[in-house]
């Protein structure tokens, strides 16, 4: 998904992101604000996972959203 498409969908999906990754705070989501890499970084930080795993989770989640 392109960066523009991702940013455009962000407002629609950020609530679902919080449901999926409950450890993310509102500040985490505000910081990510449609930036996939920021979201991946926040997920890595909150869940202590490798970047590849976080990216895979985000990509799988986006494909289903």
Short mmCIF file of N, CA and C in Angstrom, two decimals:
data_model
loop_
_atom_site.label_atom_id
_atom_site.label_comp_id
_atom_site.label_asym_id
_atom_site.label_seq_id
_atom_site.Cartn_x
_atom_site.Cartn_y
_atom_site.Cartn_z
N UNK A 1 0.85 -1.17 0.00
CA UNK A 1 0.00 0.00 0.00
C UNK A 1 0.90 1.23 0.00
N UNK A 2 0.58 2.18 -0.85
CA UNK A 2 1.41 3.39 -0.95
C UNK A 2 1.24 4.24 0.29
N UNK A 3 2.19 5.12 0.50
CA UNK A 3 2.14 6.01 1.66
C UNK A 3 0.92 6.90 1.66
N UNK A 4 0.53 7.41 0.49
CA UNK A 4 -0.64 8.29 0.41
C UNK A 4 -1.92 7.52 0.74
N UNK A 5 -2.03 6.31 0.23
CA UNK A 5 -3.21 5.50 0.49
C UNK A 5 -3.28 5.17 1.98
N UNK A 6 -2.17 4.81 2.56
CA UNK A 6 -2.10 4.48 3.99
C UNK A 6 -2.52 5.68 4.82
N UNK A 7 -1.98 6.85 4.53
CA UNK A 7 -2.31 8.04 5.30
C UNK A 7 -3.80 8.39 5.16
N UNK A 8 -4.34 8.21 3.99
CA UNK A 8 -5.75 8.49 3.76
C UNK A 8 -6.67 7.57 4.53
N UNK A 9 -6.27 6.34 4.69
CA UNK A 9 -7.08 5.35 5.42
C UNK A 9 -6.89 5.43 6.93
N UNK A 10 -5.88 6.14 7.36
CA UNK A 10 -5.51 6.13 8.77
C UNK A 10 -6.67 6.51 9.68
N UNK A 11 -7.38 7.57 9.34
CA UNK A 11 -8.48 8.02 10.20
C UNK A 11 -9.56 6.95 10.32
N UNK A 12 -9.73 6.17 9.27
CA UNK A 12 -10.74 5.12 9.29
C UNK A 12 -10.30 3.92 10.12
N UNK A 13 -9.02 3.65 10.16
CA UNK A 13 -8.56 2.39 10.77
C UNK A 13 -7.85 2.54 12.11
N UNK A 14 -7.58 3.75 12.57
CA UNK A 14 -6.80 3.86 13.80
C UNK A 14 -7.52 3.28 15.02
N UNK A 15 -8.84 3.36 15.05
CA UNK A 15 -9.58 2.72 16.15
C UNK A 15 -9.41 1.22 16.12
N UNK A 16 -9.40 0.66 14.91
CA UNK A 16 -9.19 -0.79 14.77
C UNK A 16 -7.77 -1.17 15.17
N UNK A 17 -6.83 -0.25 14.92
CA UNK A 17 -5.44 -0.51 15.31
C UNK A 17 -5.34 -0.63 16.82
N UNK A 18 -6.05 0.23 17.52
CA UNK A 18 -6.01 0.18 18.98
C UNK A 18 -6.66 -1.10 19.50
N UNK A 19 -7.70 -1.58 18.81
CA UNK A 19 -8.31 -2.86 19.20
C UNK A 19 -7.33 -4.01 18.99
N UNK A 20 -6.62 -3.98 17.86
CA UNK A 20 -5.68 -5.06 17.52
C UNK A 20 -4.47 -5.05 18.45
N UNK A 21 -3.91 -3.87 18.68
CA UNK A 21 -2.72 -3.72 19.51
C UNK A 21 -3.09 -2.87 20.72
N UNK A 22 -3.70 -3.50 21.70
CA UNK A 22 -4.23 -2.81 22.87
C UNK A 22 -3.21 -2.08 23.71
N UNK A 23 -1.95 -2.44 23.59
CA UNK A 23 -0.91 -1.75 24.36
C UNK A 23 -0.56 -0.40 23.77
N UNK A 24 -1.02 -0.12 22.55
CA UNK A 24 -0.74 1.18 21.95
C UNK A 24 -1.59 2.24 22.64
N UNK A 25 -0.98 3.36 22.94
CA UNK A 25 -1.69 4.46 23.58
C UNK A 25 -2.23 5.41 22.51
N UNK A 26 -3.08 6.32 22.94
CA UNK A 26 -3.56 7.35 22.02
C UNK A 26 -2.39 8.19 21.51
N UNK A 27 -1.40 8.42 22.37
CA UNK A 27 -0.20 9.16 21.95
C UNK A 27 0.57 8.40 20.89
N UNK A 28 0.66 7.07 21.04
CA UNK A 28 1.34 6.26 20.03
C UNK A 28 0.65 6.42 18.68
N UNK A 29 -0.66 6.34 18.69
CA UNK A 29 -1.43 6.45 17.45
C UNK A 29 -1.34 7.86 16.87
N UNK A 30 -1.32 8.87 17.74
CA UNK A 30 -1.18 10.24 17.26
C UNK A 30 0.20 10.46 16.64
N UNK A 31 1.21 9.86 17.24
CA UNK A 31 2.57 9.97 16.71
C UNK A 31 2.66 9.28 15.35
N UNK A 32 2.06 8.12 15.23
CA UNK A 32 2.09 7.38 13.96
C UNK A 32 1.34 8.15 12.88
N UNK A 33 0.19 8.69 13.22
CA UNK A 33 -0.65 9.51 12.34
C UNK A 33 -0.53 9.16 10.86
N UNK A 34 -0.77 7.90 10.57
CA UNK A 34 -0.79 7.46 9.17
C UNK A 34 0.56 7.06 8.61
N UNK A 35 1.60 7.13 9.42
CA UNK A 35 2.93 6.74 8.97
C UNK A 35 3.16 5.28 9.35
N UNK A 36 3.17 4.41 8.36
CA UNK A 36 3.31 2.96 8.60
C UNK A 36 4.56 2.65 9.41
N UNK A 37 5.69 3.27 9.05
CA UNK A 37 6.94 2.98 9.76
C UNK A 37 6.86 3.38 11.22
N UNK A 38 6.19 4.50 11.50
CA UNK A 38 6.02 4.92 12.89
C UNK A 38 5.17 3.91 13.66
N UNK A 39 4.11 3.42 13.01
CA UNK A 39 3.26 2.43 13.65
C UNK A 39 4.04 1.15 13.93
N UNK A 40 4.80 0.70 12.96
CA UNK A 40 5.62 -0.50 13.15
C UNK A 40 6.58 -0.28 14.32
N UNK A 41 7.20 0.88 14.39
CA UNK A 41 8.13 1.18 15.48
C UNK A 41 7.46 1.17 16.84
N UNK A 42 6.27 1.73 16.91
CA UNK A 42 5.54 1.75 18.18
C UNK A 42 5.13 0.35 18.60
N UNK A 43 4.72 -0.47 17.64
CA UNK A 43 4.35 -1.86 17.96
C UNK A 43 5.59 -2.61 18.45
N UNK A 44 6.71 -2.42 17.79
CA UNK A 44 7.95 -3.05 18.22
C UNK A 44 8.26 -2.68 19.67
N UNK A 45 8.16 -1.40 19.96
CA UNK A 45 8.50 -0.88 21.28
C UNK A 45 7.56 -1.43 22.36
N UNK A 46 6.27 -1.38 22.11
CA UNK A 46 5.28 -1.80 23.11
C UNK A 46 5.26 -3.31 23.32
N UNK A 47 5.51 -4.07 22.26
CA UNK A 47 5.40 -5.53 22.35
C UNK A 47 6.75 -6.24 22.37
N UNK A 48 7.84 -5.49 22.23
CA UNK A 48 9.16 -6.09 22.29
C UNK A 48 9.40 -7.13 21.20
N UNK A 49 8.97 -6.80 19.99
CA UNK A 49 9.14 -7.76 18.89
C UNK A 49 10.10 -7.22 17.84
N UNK A 50 10.57 -8.13 17.01
CA UNK A 50 11.48 -7.76 15.93
C UNK A 50 10.74 -6.93 14.88
N UNK A 51 11.48 -6.10 14.18
CA UNK A 51 10.89 -5.24 13.15
C UNK A 51 10.16 -6.05 12.09
N UNK A 52 10.77 -7.15 11.65
CA UNK A 52 10.13 -7.99 10.63
C UNK A 52 8.78 -8.52 11.10
N UNK A 53 8.70 -8.92 12.36
CA UNK A 53 7.44 -9.44 12.90
C UNK A 53 6.39 -8.33 12.97
N UNK A 54 6.79 -7.16 13.42
CA UNK A 54 5.85 -6.04 13.50
C UNK A 54 5.37 -5.63 12.11
N UNK A 55 6.28 -5.59 11.14
CA UNK A 55 5.89 -5.25 9.77
C UNK A 55 4.91 -6.27 9.21
N UNK A 56 5.17 -7.53 9.46
CA UNK A 56 4.30 -8.60 8.97
C UNK A 56 2.91 -8.47 9.59
N UNK A 57 2.85 -8.18 10.89
CA UNK A 57 1.56 -8.01 11.54
C UNK A 57 0.79 -6.83 10.94
N UNK A 58 1.48 -5.72 10.72
CA UNK A 58 0.82 -4.54 10.15
C UNK A 58 0.34 -4.83 8.75
N UNK A 59 1.18 -5.46 7.94
CA UNK A 59 0.79 -5.77 6.56
C UNK A 59 -0.41 -6.74 6.51
N UNK A 60 -0.38 -7.75 7.37
CA UNK A 60 -1.49 -8.71 7.42
C UNK A 60 -2.77 -8.01 7.86
N UNK A 61 -2.66 -7.16 8.85
CA UNK A 61 -3.80 -6.41 9.36
C UNK A 61 -4.38 -5.48 8.29
N UNK A 62 -3.51 -4.79 7.58
CA UNK A 62 -3.98 -3.89 6.53
C UNK A 62 -4.67 -4.64 5.41
N UNK A 63 -4.16 -5.81 5.08
CA UNK A 63 -4.77 -6.60 4.01
C UNK A 63 -6.19 -7.03 4.37
N UNK A 64 -6.43 -7.20 5.67
CA UNK A 64 -7.74 -7.63 6.13
C UNK A 64 -8.68 -6.46 6.43
N UNK A 65 -8.12 -5.26 6.52
CA UNK A 65 -8.93 -4.08 6.86
C UNK A 65 -9.63 -3.50 5.66
#
